[in-house]
CSV table of C-alpha atoms in Angstrom, one decimal:
chain,number,residue,atom,x,y,z
A,419,MET,CA,74.9,79.1,97.7
A,420,TYR,CA,78.5,79.4,97.1
A,421,VAL,CA,80.9,77.0,95.4
A,422,LEU,CA,84.6,77.7,96.5
A,423,HIS,CA,86.9,75.7,94.8
A,424,CYS,CA,89.6,74.6,96.8
A,425,TYR,CA,92.4,72.3,97.1
A,426,PRO,CA,94.1,71.4,100.7
A,427,ASP,CA,96.6,73.9,102.1
A,428,THR,CA,96.5,76.5,99.5
A,429,ALA,CA,95.1,80.0,99.5
A,430,SER,CA,91.5,78.2,99.4
A,431,LEU,CA,92.0,77.8,103.1
A,432,ALA,CA,91.1,81.7,104.5
A,433,PRO,CA,88.2,82.0,102.2
A,434,ARG,CA,86.9,78.4,103.2
A,435,MET,CA,87.4,79.3,107.2
A,436,VAL,CA,85.6,82.4,106.7
A,437,LEU,CA,82.5,81.0,104.7
A,438,ALA,CA,82.6,78.3,107.9
A,439,GLU,CA,83.0,81.2,110.1
A,440,LEU,CA,80.2,83.3,108.7
A,441,GLY,CA,78.1,79.8,108.7
A,442,VAL,CA,76.7,80.7,105.3
A,443,GLN,CA,75.4,78.2,102.6
A,444,HIS,CA,78.4,77.1,100.3
A,445,ARG,CA,80.1,73.7,98.9
A,446,CYS,CA,83.6,73.2,98.7
A,447,GLN,CA,84.7,71.8,95.5
A,448,LEU,CA,87.8,69.5,95.3
A,449,ILE,CA,90.1,70.7,92.6
A,450,ASP,CA,91.6,67.6,90.6
A,451,ARG,CA,95.1,69.0,90.0
A,452,ALA,CA,96.4,65.9,88.7
A,453,ALA,CA,93.5,65.8,86.1
A,454,GLY,CA,94.9,69.2,84.9
A,455,VAL,CA,91.4,71.0,85.9
A,456,LEU,CA,93.3,74.5,86.4
A,457,ASN,CA,94.0,74.6,82.8
A,458,SER,CA,90.8,72.8,81.4
A,459,PRO,CA,88.5,75.6,79.8
A,460,ALA,CA,86.0,75.8,82.4
A,461,TYR,CA,88.2,76.5,85.1
A,462,ARG,CA,89.9,79.3,83.2
A,463,ALA,CA,86.5,80.6,82.2
A,464,MET,CA,85.9,81.3,85.9
A,465,GLN,CA,89.7,82.0,86.5
A,466,PRO,CA,91.5,83.0,83.5
A,467,LEU,CA,95.1,82.8,85.2
A,468,GLY,CA,94.1,79.1,86.5
A,469,LEU,CA,95.1,79.8,90.3
A,470,ILE,CA,93.7,78.8,93.3
A,471,PRO,CA,91.1,80.0,94.7
A,472,ALA,CA,88.1,81.3,92.5
A,473,MET,CA,84.3,80.9,94.2
A,474,GLU,CA,81.3,81.0,92.2
A,475,THR,CA,78.6,83.5,93.7
A,476,PRO,CA,75.0,84.6,92.7
A,477,ASP,CA,77.1,87.3,91.1
A,478,GLY,CA,79.1,85.2,89.2
A,479,PRO,CA,83.0,84.1,89.7
A,480,ILE,CA,85.2,85.8,91.7
A,481,PHE,CA,89.2,85.6,92.3
A,482,GLU,CA,91.9,86.9,94.1
A,483,THR,CA,92.0,86.0,98.0
A,484,ALA,CA,91.7,89.5,99.1
A,485,ALA,CA,88.8,90.1,96.9
A,486,ILE,CA,87.2,87.1,98.0
A,487,LEU,CA,87.5,87.9,101.6
A,488,LEU,CA,86.2,91.4,101.4
A,489,TYR,CA,83.2,90.5,99.1
A,490,LEU,CA,82.1,88.0,101.7
A,491,ALA,CA,82.8,90.6,104.8
A,492,ASP,CA,80.6,93.1,102.8
A,493,ARG,CA,77.8,90.6,101.9
A,494,HIS,CA,77.9,89.0,105.3
A,495,PRO,CA,78.4,91.9,108.2
A,496,GLY,CA,80.5,90.7,111.3
A,497,LEU,CA,84.1,89.7,110.2
A,498,ALA,CA,84.9,93.3,109.2
A,499,PRO,CA,83.7,97.0,109.9
A,500,ALA,CA,80.8,97.9,107.6
A,501,PRO,CA,81.5,100.7,104.8
A,502,ASP,CA,80.5,103.4,107.1
A,503,ALA,CA,81.9,102.5,109.7
A,504,ALA,CA,85.0,104.8,111.3
A,505,ASP,CA,87.2,102.1,111.3
A,506,ARG,CA,86.7,101.2,107.7
A,507,GLY,CA,89.7,102.9,106.2
A,508,ASP,CA,92.0,101.4,108.9
A,509,PHE,CA,90.8,97.9,108.3
A,510,LEU,CA,91.4,98.7,104.3
A,511,LYS,CA,94.7,100.1,105.1
A,512,TRP,CA,95.9,97.0,106.7
A,513,LEU,CA,94.3,94.5,104.3
A,514,PHE,CA,95.8,96.0,101.5
A,515,PHE,CA,98.9,96.2,103.3
A,516,THR,CA,98.5,92.2,104.1
A,517,SER,CA,97.5,91.5,100.6
A,518,THR,CA,100.2,93.9,98.6
A,519,ASN,CA,103.3,93.6,100.9
A,520,VAL,CA,103.1,90.4,103.1
A,521,HIS,CA,101.3,88.1,100.6
A,522,THR,CA,103.4,89.3,97.4
A,523,THR,CA,106.4,88.9,99.6
A,524,LEU,CA,105.3,85.3,100.8
A,525,LEU,CA,105.2,84.3,96.9
A,526,GLN,CA,108.8,85.6,96.4
A,527,LEU,CA,109.7,83.3,99.3
A,528,PHE,CA,108.0,80.0,98.5
A,529,TYR,CA,108.7,81.0,94.5
A,530,PRO,CA,111.9,83.1,94.2
A,531,GLU,CA,112.6,81.7,90.8
A,532,ARG,CA,109.3,83.1,89.4
A,533,THR,CA,110.8,86.6,90.3
A,534,ALA,CA,114.1,86.1,88.7
A,535,GLY,CA,114.5,82.9,87.2
A,536,PRO,CA,116.2,79.8,88.7
A,537,ASP,CA,120.0,81.4,88.8
A,538,CYS,CA,119.3,84.3,91.0
A,539,VAL,CA,117.1,82.4,93.6
A,540,PRO,CA,119.4,83.2,96.9
A,541,GLN,CA,119.6,86.7,95.9
A,542,VAL,CA,115.5,86.8,95.9
A,543,LEU,CA,115.5,85.1,99.3
A,544,ASP,CA,118.1,87.2,101.2
A,545,GLN,CA,115.8,90.2,100.2
A,546,ALA,CA,112.7,89.0,100.9
A,547,LEU,CA,113.1,87.4,104.2
A,548,PRO,CA,114.2,90.6,106.4
A,549,LYS,CA,111.4,92.5,104.4
A,550,MET,CA,108.6,89.7,105.6
A,551,LYS,CA,109.9,90.1,108.8
A,552,LEU,CA,109.5,93.8,108.6
A,553,TYR,CA,106.3,93.7,107.1
A,554,LEU,CA,105.1,91.3,110.0
A,555,SER,CA,106.6,93.6,112.8
A,556,LEU,CA,104.3,96.5,111.2
A,557,LEU,CA,101.3,94.2,111.3
A,558,ASP,CA,102.2,92.8,115.0
A,559,LYS,CA,102.5,96.5,115.8
A,560,ALA,CA,98.6,97.4,114.4
A,561,ALA,CA,97.2,94.3,115.9
A,562,GLU,CA,98.6,95.6,119.4
A,563,PRO,CA,95.6,97.8,120.5
A,564,ASN,CA,93.8,95.1,120.0
A,565,PRO,CA,91.6,96.9,116.7
A,566,GLY,CA,87.9,95.4,115.7
A,567,TRP,CA,89.4,94.4,112.7
A,568,LEU,CA,91.8,92.5,114.0
A,569,SER,CA,90.5,91.4,116.9
A,570,GLN,CA,92.3,89.0,119.7
A,571,ASP,CA,89.3,88.1,120.8
A,572,ARG,CA,86.9,87.3,117.7
A,573,PRO,CA,87.3,86.4,114.0
A,574,THR,CA,87.8,88.6,111.4
A,575,VAL,CA,88.7,88.3,107.7
A,576,LEU,CA,91.7,89.8,108.0
A,577,GLY,CA,92.9,87.7,111.1
A,578,TYR,CA,92.1,84.2,108.8
A,579,TYR,CA,94.3,86.0,105.9
A,580,ILE,CA,97.1,86.6,108.3
A,581,ALA,CA,96.8,83.6,110.1
A,582,MET,CA,96.8,81.5,106.8
A,583,GLN,CA,100.1,83.1,105.8
A,584,LEU,CA,101.9,82.5,109.4
A,585,HIS,CA,100.7,78.8,109.0
A,586,TRP,CA,102.8,78.7,105.7
A,587,LEU,CA,105.7,80.6,107.1
A,588,GLY,CA,106.0,78.4,109.9
A,589,GLY,CA,105.8,75.4,108.3
A,590,TYR,CA,109.3,74.7,107.5
A,591,GLY,CA,110.5,73.5,110.7
A,592,ALA,CA,113.0,74.8,113.5
A,593,GLY,CA,116.2,75.5,112.3
A,594,HIS,CA,115.5,76.1,108.8
A,595,PRO,CA,116.7,79.4,107.4
A,596,LEU,CA,113.4,80.7,106.2
A,597,GLN,CA,111.3,79.3,109.2
A,598,ILE,CA,109.5,82.5,110.7
A,599,ASN,CA,108.1,81.6,114.1
A,600,ALA,CA,104.5,83.5,114.8
A,601,ALA,CA,105.5,83.5,118.6
A,602,ASP,CA,107.7,86.2,117.5
A,603,TYR,CA,104.9,88.7,117.3
A,604,LEU,CA,103.1,88.8,120.4
A,605,SER,CA,99.6,90.4,119.2
A,606,LEU,CA,99.5,88.4,116.3
A,607,PHE,CA,100.0,85.3,118.1
A,608,LYS,CA,96.9,86.5,120.3
A,609,VAL,CA,94.9,86.7,117.2
A,610,LEU,CA,96.1,83.1,116.1
A,611,THR,CA,95.7,81.4,119.1
A,612,MET,CA,91.9,82.6,119.7
A,613,LEU,CA,91.3,81.9,115.8
A,614,GLU,CA,92.7,78.1,116.1
A,615,ALA,CA,90.1,77.5,119.2
A,616,GLN,CA,87.1,78.0,116.6
A,617,HIS,CA,85.2,75.2,115.6
A,618,ALA,CA,85.4,76.7,112.0
A,619,THR,CA,89.3,76.5,112.1
A,620,GLN,CA,89.3,73.1,114.0
A,621,ALA,CA,87.0,71.5,111.5
A,622,ILE,CA,88.9,72.6,108.0
A,623,SER,CA,92.2,72.1,109.5
A,624,ASP,CA,91.0,68.3,110.3
A,625,ASP,CA,89.7,68.4,106.8
A,626,GLU,CA,93.1,69.3,105.3
A,627,GLY,CA,95.3,67.3,107.5
A,628,LEU,CA,96.6,70.7,109.2
A,629,GLY,CA,96.8,69.1,112.6
A,630,PRO,CA,95.5,70.6,115.7
A,631,THR,CA,97.5,74.1,116.1
A,632,PRO,CA,97.7,75.1,112.1
A,633,PHE,CA,98.4,78.4,113.0
A,634,THR,CA,100.7,78.7,116.1
A,635,ALA,CA,102.7,75.9,115.7
A,636,PRO,CA,102.3,74.3,111.8
A,637,LEU,CA,103.3,71.0,111.2
A,638,ALA,CA,106.6,71.0,109.5
B,1289,MET,CA,89.0,118.3,104.3
B,1290,TYR,CA,91.0,115.9,102.8
B,1291,VAL,CA,95.0,115.9,102.7
B,1292,LEU,CA,96.8,114.1,100.5
B,1293,HIS,CA,100.8,113.7,100.8
B,1294,GLY,CA,102.5,112.9,97.5
B,1295,VAL,CA,105.5,113.5,95.2
B,1296,HIS,CA,104.5,114.6,91.9
B,1297,ASP,CA,104.3,111.8,89.0
B,1298,TRP,CA,104.6,109.1,91.7
B,1299,GLY,CA,101.9,106.8,93.0
B,1300,SER,CA,100.0,109.5,94.8
B,1301,GLN,CA,98.8,110.6,91.0
B,1302,VAL,CA,96.0,107.9,91.0
B,1303,ILE,CA,94.7,109.3,94.3
B,1304,HIS,CA,95.1,112.9,93.2
B,1305,MET,CA,92.9,112.4,90.2
B,1306,ALA,CA,90.6,110.5,92.1
B,1307,LEU,CA,89.9,113.4,94.4
B,1308,ALA,CA,89.5,115.6,91.4
B,1309,GLU,CA,86.9,113.7,89.4
B,1310,LEU,CA,85.1,113.3,92.9
B,1311,GLY,CA,85.1,116.8,93.1
B,1312,VAL,CA,85.7,117.1,96.7
B,1313,PRO,CA,87.6,119.6,98.5
B,1314,PHE,CA,91.0,118.4,99.5
B,1315,HIS,CA,94.7,119.9,99.5
B,1316,PHE,CA,97.8,118.3,98.0
B,1317,ASN,CA,100.8,118.4,100.1
B,1318,ALA,CA,104.0,118.0,97.6
B,1319,LEU,CA,106.4,116.2,99.5
B,1320,ASP,CA,110.2,117.0,98.5
B,1321,PHE,CA,111.7,113.3,98.6
B,1322,GLN,CA,115.3,114.5,98.1
B,1323,ALA,CA,115.0,116.8,100.8
B,1324,GLY,CA,114.2,113.8,103.1
B,1325,ASP,CA,110.4,114.8,103.7
B,1326,LEU,CA,109.4,110.8,103.5
B,1327,ASP,CA,112.1,110.3,106.3
B,1328,ALA,CA,110.7,113.1,108.4
B,1329,PRO,CA,109.1,112.0,111.7
B,1330,SER,CA,106.0,113.8,111.2
B,1331,PHE,CA,105.4,111.8,107.8
B,1332,ARG,CA,106.6,108.4,109.2
B,1333,ALA,CA,103.7,108.9,112.0
B,1334,LEU,CA,101.3,108.9,109.4
B,1335,ASN,CA,102.8,106.2,107.5
B,1336,PRO,CA,106.0,103.8,109.4
B,1337,PHE,CA,106.7,102.9,106.1
B,1338,GLY,CA,107.8,106.4,104.7
B,1339,ARG,CA,105.8,105.8,101.3
B,1340,VAL,CA,103.4,108.0,99.5
B,1341,PRO,CA,100.3,108.2,99.1
B,1342,VAL,CA,99.1,108.9,102.3
B,1343,LEU,CA,95.4,110.2,102.8
B,1344,GLU,CA,94.4,112.0,105.8
B,1345,THR,CA,90.5,111.6,106.3
B,1346,PRO,CA,88.1,112.1,109.1
B,1347,ASP,CA,88.7,108.7,109.9
B,1348,GLY,CA,92.4,109.3,110.3
B,1349,ALA,CA,95.5,108.7,108.1
B,1350,ILE,CA,95.1,105.9,105.4
B,1351,PHE,CA,98.0,104.5,103.2
B,1352,GLU,CA,98.3,101.9,100.5
B,1353,THR,CA,96.7,103.1,97.5
B,1354,ALA,CA,94.4,100.4,96.9
B,1355,ALA,CA,92.7,101.2,100.3
B,1356,ILE,CA,92.7,104.9,99.9
B,1357,LEU,CA,90.9,104.3,96.3
B,1358,LEU,CA,88.5,101.8,97.8
B,1359,TYR,CA,87.7,104.1,100.7
B,1360,LEU,CA,87.3,106.9,98.4
B,1361,GLY,CA,85.1,105.1,96.3
B,1362,GLU,CA,82.9,103.9,99.2
B,1363,ARG,CA,82.6,107.2,101.1
B,1364,HIS,CA,81.7,109.1,97.6
B,1365,GLY,CA,80.1,106.8,95.1
B,1366,GLY,CA,80.7,107.4,91.5
B,1367,LEU,CA,84.1,105.9,90.9
B,1368,ALA,CA,83.3,102.0,91.7
B,1369,PRO,CA,80.3,100.1,91.5
B,1370,LYS,CA,78.4,100.1,94.9
B,1371,LEU,CA,78.2,97.3,97.3
B,1372,GLU,CA,75.2,96.0,96.0
B,1373,ASP,CA,75.6,96.3,92.4
B,1374,SER,CA,76.0,93.1,90.7
B,1375,ASP,CA,79.2,93.9,89.2
B,1376,ARG,CA,80.8,94.5,92.5
B,1377,ALA,CA,82.7,91.1,92.6
B,1378,ARG,CA,83.6,91.8,88.9
B,1379,PHE,CA,85.3,95.1,89.8
B,1380,LEU,CA,86.6,93.6,92.8
B,1381,ILE,CA,88.6,90.9,91.3
B,1382,TRP,CA,90.2,93.2,88.8
B,1383,PHE,CA,91.0,96.2,91.3
B,1384,ILE,CA,92.8,93.5,93.3
B,1385,PHE,CA,94.5,91.8,90.3
B,1386,VAL,CA,96.0,95.5,89.6
B,1387,THR,CA,96.9,96.4,93.2
B,1388,ASN,CA,98.6,92.4,94.0
B,1389,GLY,CA,99.7,92.1,90.6
B,1390,LEU,CA,100.6,94.9,87.9
B,1391,HIS,CA,101.1,97.5,90.6
B,1392,PRO,CA,104.3,95.4,92.0
B,1393,ALA,CA,105.5,94.0,88.5
B,1394,ALA,CA,105.2,97.8,87.1
B,1395,MET,CA,107.5,98.6,90.4
B,1396,THR,CA,109.5,96.0,90.1
B,1397,LEU,CA,110.2,96.8,86.2
B,1398,LEU,CA,111.1,100.4,87.1
B,1399,HIS,CA,113.3,99.1,90.3
B,1400,PRO,CA,114.5,95.7,89.3
B,1401,GLU,CA,117.2,95.7,91.9
B,1402,ARG,CA,114.6,95.6,94.6
B,1403,PRO,CA,113.6,91.8,94.7
B,1404,GLY,CA,117.2,90.6,94.6
B,1405,GLY,CA,120.1,93.4,94.5
B,1406,GLU,CA,122.0,94.4,91.4
B,1407,ALA,CA,123.3,90.9,90.6
B,1408,ALA,CA,119.8,89.5,90.0
B,1409,GLN,CA,118.4,92.8,88.5
B,1410,ARG,CA,118.6,92.1,84.9
B,1411,ALA,CA,117.0,88.6,85.0
B,1412,VAL,CA,114.6,90.2,87.4
B,1413,ALA,CA,113.5,92.9,85.0
B,1414,ASP,CA,113.2,89.8,82.2
B,1415,GLU,CA,111.1,87.9,84.1
B,1416,THR,CA,109.0,90.8,85.0
B,1417,HIS,CA,109.0,92.2,81.3
B,1418,GLY,CA,107.2,89.1,80.4
B,1419,LEU,CA,104.7,88.8,83.5
B,1420,LEU,CA,103.8,92.0,82.9
B,1421,GLN,CA,102.6,91.0,79.5
B,1422,GLY,CA,100.4,88.3,80.4
B,1423,GLN,CA,98.9,90.6,83.0
B,1424,LEU,CA,98.2,93.2,80.7
B,1425,ALA,CA,96.4,90.7,78.0
B,1426,ALA,CA,94.3,89.6,80.9
B,1427,LEU,CA,93.1,93.1,81.7
B,1428,GLU,CA,92.5,93.8,77.9
B,1429,ALA,CA,90.4,91.0,77.6
B,1430,VAL,CA,88.5,92.6,80.4
B,1431,ALA,CA,88.3,96.2,79.1
B,1432,ALA,CA,87.4,94.6,75.7
B,1433,THR,CA,83.8,93.8,76.9
B,1434,GLY,CA,83.1,97.0,77.8
B,1435,HIS,CA,82.5,97.4,81.6
B,1436,TRP,CA,82.1,100.9,82.7
B,1437,TRP,CA,84.8,100.8,85.4
B,1438,LEU,CA,87.4,99.7,82.4
B,1439,SER,CA,86.1,102.1,79.7
B,1440,PRO,CA,87.4,105.5,78.1
B,1441,ASP,CA,84.0,106.7,78.6
B,1442,ARG,CA,83.6,107.4,82.6
B,1443,PRO,CA,86.8,107.1,85.0
B,1444,SER,CA,86.8,104.7,87.9
B,1445,ILE,CA,89.1,104.3,90.6
B,1446,LEU,CA,90.6,101.1,88.4
B,1447,SER,CA,90.8,102.8,85.1
B,1448,LEU,CA,92.5,105.7,87.1
B,1449,TYR,CA,94.9,103.4,88.6
B,1450,VAL,CA,95.8,101.2,85.2
B,1451,VAL,CA,96.4,104.2,83.1
B,1452,MET,CA,99.0,105.7,85.8
B,1453,LEU,CA,100.8,102.3,85.5
B,1454,LEU,CA,100.7,102.3,81.9
B,1455,ARG,CA,102.5,105.6,82.0
B,1456,TRP,CA,105.0,104.0,84.5
B,1457,ILE,CA,105.8,101.0,82.2
B,1458,LYS,CA,106.2,102.9,79.0
B,1459,ALA,CA,108.2,105.9,80.3
B,1460,PHE,CA,109.9,104.5,83.0
B,1461,PRO,CA,111.6,101.2,83.0
B,1462,ALA,CA,115.2,100.5,84.1
B,1463,TYR,CA,116.1,99.0,80.8
B,1464,ALA,CA,114.8,100.9,77.8
B,1465,ASP,CA,114.1,97.5,75.7
B,1466,HIS,CA,111.8,96.8,78.5
B,1467,SER,CA,109.5,99.7,77.6
B,1468,ILE,CA,105.5,98.5,77.3
B,1469,ALA,CA,103.6,100.8,74.6
B,1470,SER,CA,99.8,100.7,75.5
B,1471,GLN,CA,99.3,100.6,71.9
B,1472,ASP,CA,100.1,97.0,72.1
B,1473,TYR,CA,96.8,96.8,74.3
B,1474,PRO,CA,94.0,98.7,71.9
B,1475,ALA,CA,91.2,98.6,74.7
B,1476,LEU,CA,93.5,99.8,77.3
B,1477,HIS,CA,95.3,102.3,75.1
B,1478,ARG,CA,91.6,103.6,74.1
B,1479,MET,CA,91.1,104.3,77.9
B,1480,ALA,CA,94.2,106.2,78.6
B,1481,LYS,CA,93.2,108.2,75.8
B,1482,GLY,CA,89.6,109.0,77.3
B,1483,ILE,CA,91.0,109.5,80.4
B,1484,GLU,CA,94.1,112.0,79.7
B,1485,THR,CA,91.7,114.3,77.8
B,1486,ARG,CA,89.2,114.8,80.9
B,1487,PRO,CA,89.1,118.0,82.4
B,1488,ALA,CA,89.6,117.3,85.7
B,1489,ILE,CA,92.5,115.3,85.1
B,1490,GLN,CA,94.2,117.9,82.9
B,1491,GLN,CA,94.3,119.9,85.7
B,1492,VAL,CA,95.8,117.3,88.2
B,1493,LEU,CA,98.6,116.9,85.2
B,1494,ALA,CA,99.3,120.6,84.9
B,1495,ALA,CA,99.5,120.7,88.7
B,1496,GLU,CA,102.0,117.7,88.4
B,1497,GLY,CA,104.0,119.3,85.7
B,1498,LEU,CA,102.5,117.0,82.9
B,1499,SER,CA,101.0,117.4,79.4
B,1500,GLY,CA,100.4,115.9,76.5
B,1501,PRO,CA,99.7,112.0,76.0
B,1502,VAL,CA,100.7,111.2,79.7
B,1503,PHE,CA,99.0,107.8,79.5
B,1504,SER,CA,98.3,106.8,76.0
B,1505,ASN,CA,101.7,107.7,74.9
B,1506,PRO,CA,104.5,109.2,77.1
B,1507,ASP,CA,108.1,110.0,76.2
B,1508,CYS,CA,110.5,107.4,77.2
B,1509,GLU,CA,112.5,108.7,80.1
B,1510,THR,CA,114.8,105.6,80.7
B,1511,ALA,CA,118.5,107.0,80.5
B,1512,ASP,CA,120.3,104.1,79.1
């Protein structure tokens, strides 16, 4: 049994949806942030940096969103190519592209002060936004042939990982200078539309208060 | 046969070392970035980004350092815990911590103008220098617990990756006062020494024109 330590609308979202999609036994342990759980010795023993998410497994605790997703995909086949599959290399390439480029740039957009302190926020945002749009267009192009690892027809771990990030990027609201609309990326938008129709997405979106269209039209 | 497209003493070095340690046949295609090789259409067809490394495999071209390393680890065994091993989860944590955290931070220490332009570069470098020390302390704590995949005795795709980054943050920061010595992290330092003296690694380093304590104590090459 897995225990995922969660907080609504944080990076626990994608692993949570993947756990629900896989239908494996798990429990979502709500993190009491107000009570300082992230800094507690018990949480730090599991996740030394005090970040969300962390997941308890039969093999001990695991963290880093991409690590959790890859671990689950390999333990419970169906949402990513198996290690001996011919398209495993392509899957890994775009999974790591997403985690090292898209996700890290996303953090610069949301926390620009962490990159260069409070005085250089506009400069960081100026660089990060076009970079993000370039990365998304490359991902969109990779999704165009409808590959099995980022299918437009059935859920994948990479699909959920990207959907979570487009959910956040689209949440600024129309007219906001940092707003990114998933609809601008046609193939990714098809993936998002399909994922949004999944029972797993709807159940968790409902539980976390994210509305009926968390990926294609997130609440501002 | 694998074809590794890379530049000497760049990020392709870790793939070069992994291939050599695996003992599989490969060809290293040395690119000349100053001659524009990274922008050549034939290279862009392999990686739309124009970045090294790229590994051509029987399954097509792979880019992203971590993706290539994990692929090699899975295809050949020996350099990473196997999927069914109980320490696979723990290994994955730190492998992805390095690729998502330490690697981008090291790149930013070397190129602080990238995240915010020239006006912000000193501030970016200062923040990154602090961030890196926290990341290295976390990694040092793991290395001190004696997992084989982060040890001096037997290389892994993770330890090879980390020692390359130790070289970068000592030798090439944009600002000389940001140079970080591996000696400050004893377990990581021992690992760097263990790896740089392995015969397969020494061959790779010689092929890339390097010698001496390349990882554990490289010369500072920062200009100022």
